[in-house]
Coordinates of C-alpha atoms and ligand atoms in Angstrom, one line a residue:
M1 CA 29.7 97.5 -19.4
Q2 CA 28.6 98.9 -16.0
T3 CA 28.6 97.0 -12.8
K4 CA 28.9 97.7 -9.1
I5 CA 32.4 98.0 -7.9
S6 CA 31.7 95.3 -5.2
T7 CA 30.6 92.7 -7.8
P8 CA 33.1 89.8 -7.5
I9 CA 35.2 89.2 -10.6
L10 CA 33.7 85.8 -11.3
S11 CA 30.1 87.1 -11.2
Y12 CA 31.2 90.0 -13.4
M13 CA 32.7 87.6 -15.9
K14 CA 29.5 85.6 -16.0
Q15 CA 27.5 88.9 -16.5
L16 CA 29.8 90.0 -19.4
E17 CA 29.6 86.6 -21.1
S18 CA 25.8 86.6 -20.8
E19 CA 25.8 90.0 -22.5
G20 CA 27.7 88.5 -25.4
I21 CA 31.2 89.6 -24.5
T22 CA 33.3 86.5 -25.2
N23 CA 36.2 87.8 -27.2
I24 CA 39.2 87.2 -25.0
E25 CA 40.7 90.7 -25.5
E26 CA 37.5 92.6 -24.8
L27 CA 36.6 90.3 -21.8
S28 CA 40.1 90.7 -20.3
D29 CA 40.0 94.5 -20.7
Y30 CA 36.8 94.8 -18.7
L31 CA 37.9 92.3 -16.1
Y32 CA 41.3 93.9 -15.7
E33 CA 39.8 97.4 -15.2
H34 CA 37.4 96.0 -12.6
Y35 CA 40.2 94.1 -10.9
L36 CA 42.5 97.2 -10.6
R37 CA 39.6 99.2 -9.1
Q38 CA 38.9 96.5 -6.6
V39 CA 42.6 96.1 -5.6
D40 CA 42.7 99.9 -5.2
L41 CA 39.8 99.9 -2.8
G42 CA 41.0 96.8 -0.9
L43 CA 38.1 94.7 -2.1
Y44 CA 40.1 92.1 -3.9
S45 CA 41.2 89.7 -1.1
N46 CA 42.4 87.0 -3.5
G47 CA 45.4 89.1 -4.5
R48 CA 46.9 88.9 -1.0
Y49 CA 50.0 86.8 -0.1
T50 CA 52.0 86.1 3.0
L51 CA 55.5 87.3 3.6
T52 CA 56.1 84.8 6.3
G53 CA 54.5 81.6 5.1
S54 CA 51.4 80.3 6.8
D55 CA 50.7 79.7 10.5
S56 CA 47.8 80.7 12.7
T57 CA 49.1 84.2 12.0
A58 CA 51.0 85.6 9.1
T59 CA 52.3 88.9 7.7
V60 CA 50.0 89.5 4.7
A61 CA 50.8 91.7 1.8
S62 CA 49.0 92.5 -1.4
T63 CA 49.9 93.5 -4.9
L64 CA 49.5 97.1 -4.0
V65 CA 50.5 97.3 -0.3
N66 CA 53.5 95.0 -0.1
S67 CA 54.7 96.2 3.3
G68 CA 52.8 93.5 5.0
E69 CA 50.4 93.5 7.9
E70 CA 50.1 91.0 10.8
C71 CA 46.9 89.0 10.5
I72 CA 45.2 86.0 12.1
L73 CA 44.9 83.6 9.1
W74 CA 41.6 81.8 8.5
C75 CA 41.9 80.6 5.0
I76 CA 44.5 77.8 5.1
N77 CA 43.7 74.1 5.4
H78 CA 46.6 73.1 7.6
Y79 CA 44.1 71.6 10.1
L80 CA 46.7 70.1 12.4
G81 CA 49.3 72.8 12.1
L82 CA 51.9 70.2 11.0
N83 CA 53.5 72.6 8.4
R84 CA 55.3 74.1 11.4
N85 CA 56.0 70.9 13.3
Q86 CA 59.7 70.7 14.1
N87 CA 59.9 66.9 13.7
V88 CA 58.3 67.1 10.3
I89 CA 60.6 69.9 9.2
D90 CA 63.7 68.1 10.4
K91 CA 62.8 64.9 8.5
V92 CA 62.0 66.9 5.3
C93 CA 65.4 68.6 5.6
L94 CA 67.2 65.3 6.0
A95 CA 65.3 63.8 3.1
V96 CA 66.1 66.7 0.8
R97 CA 69.8 66.3 1.7
E98 CA 69.8 62.6 0.9
F99 CA 67.3 62.4 -2.0
G100 CA 67.7 65.9 -3.5
T101 CA 64.9 68.2 -4.6
G102 CA 62.6 67.3 -7.5
S103 CA 61.6 63.8 -8.7
G104 CA 62.2 64.7 -12.3
T105 CA 59.6 62.6 -13.9
S106 CA 56.4 60.6 -13.4
A107 CA 56.2 57.4 -11.3
M108 CA 55.6 55.4 -14.5
S109 CA 58.8 56.8 -16.0
G110 CA 61.0 56.0 -13.0
G111 CA 60.5 59.1 -10.8
M112 CA 59.3 57.0 -7.8
S113 CA 61.6 56.6 -4.8
I114 CA 61.5 54.4 -1.7
I115 CA 60.0 57.4 0.1
H116 CA 57.0 57.4 -2.3
K117 CA 56.7 53.7 -1.9
R118 CA 56.6 54.1 1.9
V119 CA 53.9 56.7 1.6
E120 CA 51.7 54.3 -0.4
D121 CA 52.3 51.4 2.0
K122 CA 51.6 53.6 5.0
L123 CA 48.3 54.9 3.4
Q124 CA 47.3 51.4 2.5
H125 CA 47.7 50.1 6.1
L126 CA 46.1 53.2 7.5
I127 CA 43.0 53.0 5.3
G128 CA 42.8 49.3 5.0
K129 CA 42.2 48.9 1.3
E130 CA 44.2 46.5 -0.9
G131 CA 45.8 49.1 -3.1
V132 CA 46.9 52.8 -3.0
L133 CA 48.1 55.0 -5.8
L134 CA 49.9 58.2 -5.0
F135 CA 49.3 61.2 -7.3
P136 CA 51.1 64.5 -7.5
T137 CA 48.2 66.6 -6.2
G138 CA 44.6 66.1 -4.8
F139 CA 43.3 68.0 -7.8
T140 CA 45.0 65.6 -10.3
T141 CA 43.9 62.6 -8.3
N142 CA 40.3 63.4 -9.0
L143 CA 41.0 64.6 -12.5
G144 CA 42.9 61.4 -13.3
C145 CA 40.7 58.9 -11.5
L146 CA 37.3 60.2 -12.6
S147 CA 38.4 60.6 -16.2
A148 CA 39.8 57.1 -16.2
L149 CA 37.6 54.8 -14.1
P150 CA 34.2 55.0 -15.7
G151 CA 33.7 52.8 -18.8
K152 CA 32.2 54.0 -22.1
H153 CA 28.7 53.1 -21.2
D154 CA 28.7 54.3 -17.6
L155 CA 26.8 57.2 -16.0
I156 CA 28.4 59.5 -13.4
I157 CA 26.2 61.1 -10.8
F158 CA 27.8 63.6 -8.4
D159 CA 26.8 66.0 -5.7
R160 CA 26.0 69.5 -6.9
E161 CA 28.5 71.2 -4.5
S162 CA 31.4 69.1 -5.7
H163 CA 34.9 70.6 -6.1
A164 CA 36.2 71.8 -9.5
S165 CA 38.6 68.8 -9.7
I166 CA 35.6 66.4 -9.6
I167 CA 33.6 68.4 -12.2
D168 CA 36.7 68.6 -14.5
G169 CA 37.5 64.9 -14.1
V170 CA 33.9 63.9 -14.9
K171 CA 33.8 66.2 -18.0
L172 CA 37.2 64.9 -19.1
S173 CA 35.9 61.3 -19.0
G174 CA 33.5 62.2 -21.8
N175 CA 30.8 60.1 -20.0
K176 CA 27.2 61.0 -19.5
W177 CA 26.8 62.8 -16.2
M178 CA 24.3 64.5 -14.0
T179 CA 24.3 66.1 -10.5
F180 CA 22.0 65.4 -7.5
K181 CA 20.9 68.1 -5.0
H182 CA 23.5 68.7 -2.4
N183 CA 23.6 66.0 0.3
N184 CA 20.0 65.0 -0.8
V185 CA 19.8 61.2 -0.6
G186 CA 16.2 61.2 -1.9
D187 CA 17.2 63.0 -5.1
L188 CA 20.2 60.6 -5.6
E189 CA 17.9 57.6 -5.1
S190 CA 15.4 58.8 -7.6
K191 CA 18.2 59.2 -10.2
L192 CA 19.6 55.7 -9.4
N193 CA 16.1 54.3 -9.7
K194 CA 15.5 56.0 -13.0
Y195 CA 18.8 55.3 -14.7
Q196 CA 20.0 51.9 -13.2
D197 CA 18.9 49.9 -16.2
K198 CA 20.0 52.4 -18.8
Y199 CA 23.8 52.2 -18.2
E200 CA 26.3 49.5 -17.7
N201 CA 27.5 51.0 -14.4
I202 CA 26.8 54.1 -12.3
F203 CA 29.5 56.0 -10.5
V204 CA 28.3 58.1 -7.5
V205 CA 30.8 60.7 -6.6
I206 CA 30.7 62.7 -3.3
E207 CA 32.9 64.5 -0.9
S208 CA 32.9 63.4 2.8
A209 CA 33.0 67.1 3.9
Y210 CA 32.2 70.0 1.6
S211 CA 34.7 72.8 1.4
M212 CA 32.3 75.7 0.9
S213 CA 29.7 74.6 3.4
G214 CA 31.7 72.6 5.9
D215 CA 28.9 70.0 6.1
L216 CA 29.5 66.3 6.2
A217 CA 28.0 63.9 3.6
P218 CA 25.2 61.5 4.7
L219 CA 27.6 58.7 3.9
R220 CA 25.8 55.9 5.8
E221 CA 22.5 56.7 4.0
I222 CA 24.2 56.9 0.6
V223 CA 26.1 53.6 1.2
A224 CA 22.8 52.0 2.3
L225 CA 21.4 52.6 -1.2
K226 CA 23.8 49.9 -2.4
Q227 CA 21.4 47.4 -0.9
K228 CA 18.8 48.4 -3.5
Y229 CA 20.9 49.7 -6.4
K230 CA 24.1 48.6 -8.1
F231 CA 26.7 51.4 -8.2
F232 CA 30.3 52.3 -7.5
I233 CA 30.9 55.0 -4.9
Y234 CA 33.9 57.3 -5.0
V235 CA 34.4 59.5 -2.0
D236 CA 36.8 62.5 -1.9
E237 CA 38.1 62.8 1.7
A238 CA 40.0 66.1 1.1
H239 CA 38.6 67.7 4.2
T240 CA 38.4 64.7 6.5
F241 CA 41.5 62.6 5.9
G242 CA 43.9 63.1 8.8
I243 CA 41.2 64.6 11.1
Y244 CA 38.5 62.0 11.4
G245 CA 38.9 58.3 12.2
K246 CA 41.6 56.4 14.1
N247 CA 45.1 57.9 13.4
G248 CA 43.4 60.3 10.9
S249 CA 42.3 57.4 8.6
G250 CA 39.3 59.5 7.4
Y251 CA 35.5 59.7 7.6
C252 CA 34.8 56.4 5.8
S253 CA 37.0 54.7 8.3
H254 CA 35.4 56.7 11.2
L255 CA 32.0 55.3 10.2
G256 CA 33.3 51.8 9.6
L257 CA 32.5 52.0 5.8
V258 CA 35.8 51.4 4.2
D259 CA 34.8 48.1 2.7
D260 CA 31.5 49.6 1.3
V261 CA 33.2 52.5 -0.5
D262 CA 34.9 51.5 -3.7
F263 CA 37.3 54.4 -4.1
I264 CA 38.5 56.6 -1.3
A265 CA 40.5 59.6 -2.5
A266 CA 42.0 62.5 -0.7
T267 CA 44.5 65.3 -0.9
L268 CA 47.7 65.4 1.2
S269 CA 47.9 69.2 1.1
K270 CA 45.6 69.8 4.0
A271 CA 45.8 67.8 7.3
T272 CA 49.2 66.4 6.3
S273 CA 50.5 69.8 5.3
S274 CA 52.3 68.7 2.2
I275 CA 51.1 68.2 -1.4
G276 CA 49.9 65.1 -3.2
G277 CA 46.8 63.0 -3.4
F278 CA 45.9 59.3 -3.4
V279 CA 43.2 56.9 -4.2
A280 CA 42.7 53.7 -2.1
M281 CA 40.8 50.8 -3.8
K282 CA 41.0 47.1 -4.8
S283 CA 44.4 46.4 -6.3
K284 CA 42.9 45.2 -9.5
Y285 CA 42.1 48.8 -10.6
I286 CA 45.8 49.9 -10.3
P287 CA 47.0 48.9 -13.8
L288 CA 43.9 50.5 -15.3
L289 CA 44.8 53.8 -13.6
H290 CA 48.5 53.4 -14.5
W291 CA 47.6 53.5 -18.2
R292 CA 44.3 55.5 -18.3
A293 CA 44.8 58.3 -15.8
S294 CA 47.1 60.7 -17.7
T295 CA 47.7 62.8 -14.5
Y296 CA 49.4 59.7 -13.1
T297 CA 51.1 58.5 -16.2
F298 CA 52.4 61.8 -17.5
Q299 CA 52.8 64.0 -14.5
A300 CA 56.0 64.2 -12.4
C301 CA 55.8 62.6 -8.9
L302 CA 55.8 64.8 -5.9
T303 CA 59.2 65.7 -4.6
P304 CA 61.0 63.5 -2.1
G305 CA 60.7 66.3 0.5
D306 CA 56.9 66.4 -0.1
A307 CA 56.6 62.7 0.3
T308 CA 58.6 62.8 3.5
A309 CA 56.4 65.6 4.9
I310 CA 53.4 63.3 4.3
L311 CA 55.1 60.3 6.1
A312 CA 56.3 62.5 9.0
S313 CA 52.9 64.1 9.4
L314 CA 51.2 60.7 9.5
E315 CA 53.6 59.7 12.1
E316 CA 52.9 62.8 14.2
I317 CA 49.2 62.1 14.0
E318 CA 49.7 58.5 15.1
Q319 CA 51.9 59.5 18.0
N320 CA 49.8 62.5 19.1
P321 CA 46.1 61.5 18.9
Q322 CA 45.2 64.5 21.1
L323 CA 45.9 66.7 18.0
I324 CA 42.7 65.6 16.3
E325 CA 40.7 65.9 19.6
L326 CA 42.0 69.4 20.2
L327 CA 41.0 70.4 16.7
H328 CA 37.4 69.2 17.2
E329 CA 37.3 70.9 20.6
K330 CA 38.3 74.2 19.1
N331 CA 35.8 73.7 16.4
Q332 CA 33.0 73.1 18.9
Y333 CA 34.1 76.1 20.9
M334 CA 34.2 78.6 18.0
R335 CA 30.9 77.3 16.7
R336 CA 29.2 77.7 20.1
C337 CA 30.5 81.3 20.4
L338 CA 29.3 82.2 16.9
T339 CA 25.9 80.5 17.1
S340 CA 25.2 82.0 20.5
L341 CA 25.8 85.4 19.0
G342 CA 23.2 84.7 16.3
F343 CA 25.4 84.0 13.3
D344 CA 24.1 81.7 10.6
L345 CA 26.6 78.9 10.1
G346 CA 24.3 76.9 7.8
T347 CA 24.6 73.1 8.2
S348 CA 28.3 73.1 8.7
Q349 CA 29.9 70.7 11.2
S350 CA 33.6 70.1 10.1
P351 CA 36.4 72.5 11.1
I352 CA 35.3 74.7 8.1
I353 CA 33.0 77.4 9.6
P354 CA 31.1 79.5 7.0
V355 CA 29.6 82.7 8.3
F356 CA 26.7 83.5 6.0
I357 CA 26.2 87.1 4.8
P358 CA 23.7 86.9 1.9
D359 CA 24.1 90.5 0.6
V360 CA 27.2 90.6 -1.6
E361 CA 27.9 94.3 -1.0
K362 CA 27.6 93.9 2.7
L363 CA 29.8 90.8 2.6
M364 CA 32.6 92.5 0.7
A365 CA 32.6 95.6 3.0
F366 CA 32.4 93.4 6.0
N367 CA 35.4 91.3 5.0
K368 CA 37.4 94.5 4.1
E369 CA 36.8 95.8 7.6
L370 CA 37.7 92.4 9.1
Y371 CA 41.0 92.5 7.3
A372 CA 41.6 96.1 8.5
R373 CA 41.3 94.6 12.0
G374 CA 44.0 92.0 11.3
I375 CA 41.7 89.1 10.5
F376 CA 42.2 87.5 7.1
S377 CA 39.8 85.2 5.4
V378 CA 38.3 85.1 1.9
S379 CA 34.7 85.8 0.8
I380 CA 32.9 83.1 -1.1
V381 CA 30.3 84.3 -3.5
Y382 CA 28.3 83.4 -6.6
P383 CA 29.1 81.5 -8.8
G384 CA 31.3 79.6 -6.2
V385 CA 28.0 79.3 -4.2
K386 CA 24.4 80.0 -5.1
P387 CA 23.4 83.7 -5.3
H388 CA 22.4 85.0 -1.8
E389 CA 24.4 82.3 -0.1
G390 CA 27.6 84.3 0.1
R391 CA 29.8 83.7 3.2
I392 CA 33.1 84.3 4.8
R393 CA 34.9 81.0 5.6
F394 CA 36.9 80.3 8.7
I395 CA 39.1 77.2 8.5
L396 CA 40.2 76.2 11.9
S397 CA 43.6 74.7 12.8
V398 CA 45.0 73.3 16.0
A399 CA 47.5 76.1 15.7
H400 CA 44.7 78.8 16.4
T401 CA 44.9 79.8 20.0
K402 CA 41.8 80.5 22.2
E403 CA 42.9 84.2 22.2
Q404 CA 42.9 84.2 18.4
I405 CA 39.5 82.6 18.2
D406 CA 38.1 85.1 20.8
T407 CA 39.6 88.1 19.0
T408 CA 38.0 86.9 15.8
V409 CA 34.7 86.2 17.4
N410 CA 34.7 89.6 19.0
A411 CA 35.5 91.4 15.7
L412 CA 32.7 89.4 14.0
Y413 CA 30.3 90.3 16.7
E414 CA 31.0 94.1 16.4
L415 CA 30.9 94.0 12.6
G416 CA 27.9 91.7 12.7
L417 CA 26.0 94.3 14.7
K418 CA 27.2 97.2 12.6
Y419 CA 26.2 95.5 9.3
G420 CA 23.0 94.1 10.6
V421 CA 24.2 90.5 10.1
I422 CA 23.2 89.6 13.7
A423 CA 20.2 91.2 15.3
H424 CA 21.1 91.9 18.9
A425 CA 23.7 91.3 21.6
M426 CA 23.8 88.0 23.3
T427 CA 26.5 86.5 25.4
A428 CA 29.1 84.1 24.0
Ligands
PMP501 N1 39.1 68.0 -3.5 C1 38.6 68.9 -2.7 C2 37.2 68.6 -2.1 C3 39.3 70.1 -2.4 O1 38.7 71.0 -1.5 C4 40.5 70.3 -3.0 C5 41.3 71.5 -2.7 N2 40.7 72.6 -2.2 C6 41.0 69.3 -3.8 C7 40.3 68.2 -4.1 C8 42.3 69.5 -4.5 O2 43.4 69.3 -3.6 P1 44.8 70.0 -3.9 O3 44.6 71.5 -3.8 O4 45.6 69.6 -2.7 O5 45.3 69.6 -5.2

């Protein structure tokens, strides 16, 4: 089955499946051959790994070239750089000495420690909801909550650009579901209007900021629909918790909408540089989730060290409010540079900056050259995004220096001209 060498693996898999190749052996043979050729040509960025852990720079190796090369790292969500904060690291080391490594079992089976309890209490105060439940990851927070919360006769409507954990959770619920056009309040309203009398409840699921596009949800407008229609709203704050709102309390809090949003979920692997996830809600939903969200009931708690990293990160955010300000300043600076050079950043606003390069072949070659210049990010292509909406994504962190931003912008500028992504020279 022929395809261009630059075709991303996921697109190739879709192509093969549409051509009737579904047998696992045959499908895997085609994909493996394609993968090996891409690795060989340096086109398979997903196979890279760091030899040094992540910071604003890292030594990056790949399955073929494992000697490692120094790169500026743009694909990690440690927005506040707290994974390298000495206070956080010291507290984690102490906790591991005192509490040991793993938790050994789920919270329901006795795996919860005082540290986990402190995390839940801290999140509850920070967000200002009655109850908080801590999950082992952000992914399994969505998977567990969305499969468990809707009742048998409920409809789920979610944004078309939603993360895989939302889609999988919705599908696992077994409920009727549909999507609405990305960030399109009119489309959502027409669906609420059409279906409000046909279901017992409607759950609307959105993200506060979208990871592929870096745009923020029209949260005020969506919440305002509650005046006309009855529905629950579930907001995933994966990309805003810790970096918006007072003390990082999130985007719902930033807009003063905490009481209007029924379920506020987030991951703790991004701004708080650990792992874990949570949902904040009215306390009355807690027992329901205890017994219906399998990812809570039957999955081991995060480790005491992970839980300590969350607590310590939240303390750092509280004590250093300038961290959040600095991140947003850097975000504005990098955006100004790139837009003044003529790059298309779509409708992005958050510290996720997508640089759109619609032509897939150009995008893959562009990113390969960027990597050769010591700048590492990943390409996002169909079916992760719509065809012709491919992009390279730059995720900003407070840890990125002005020099690293400038080096990256200059490389993008030179390659942008070379590949015809931008038309002509302008000044940054
Ligand atoms: N929700 C969204 C919107 C995400 O972007 C992610 C991670 N990329 C998750 C949930 C899952 O979080 P985690 O990887 O920390 O489990």
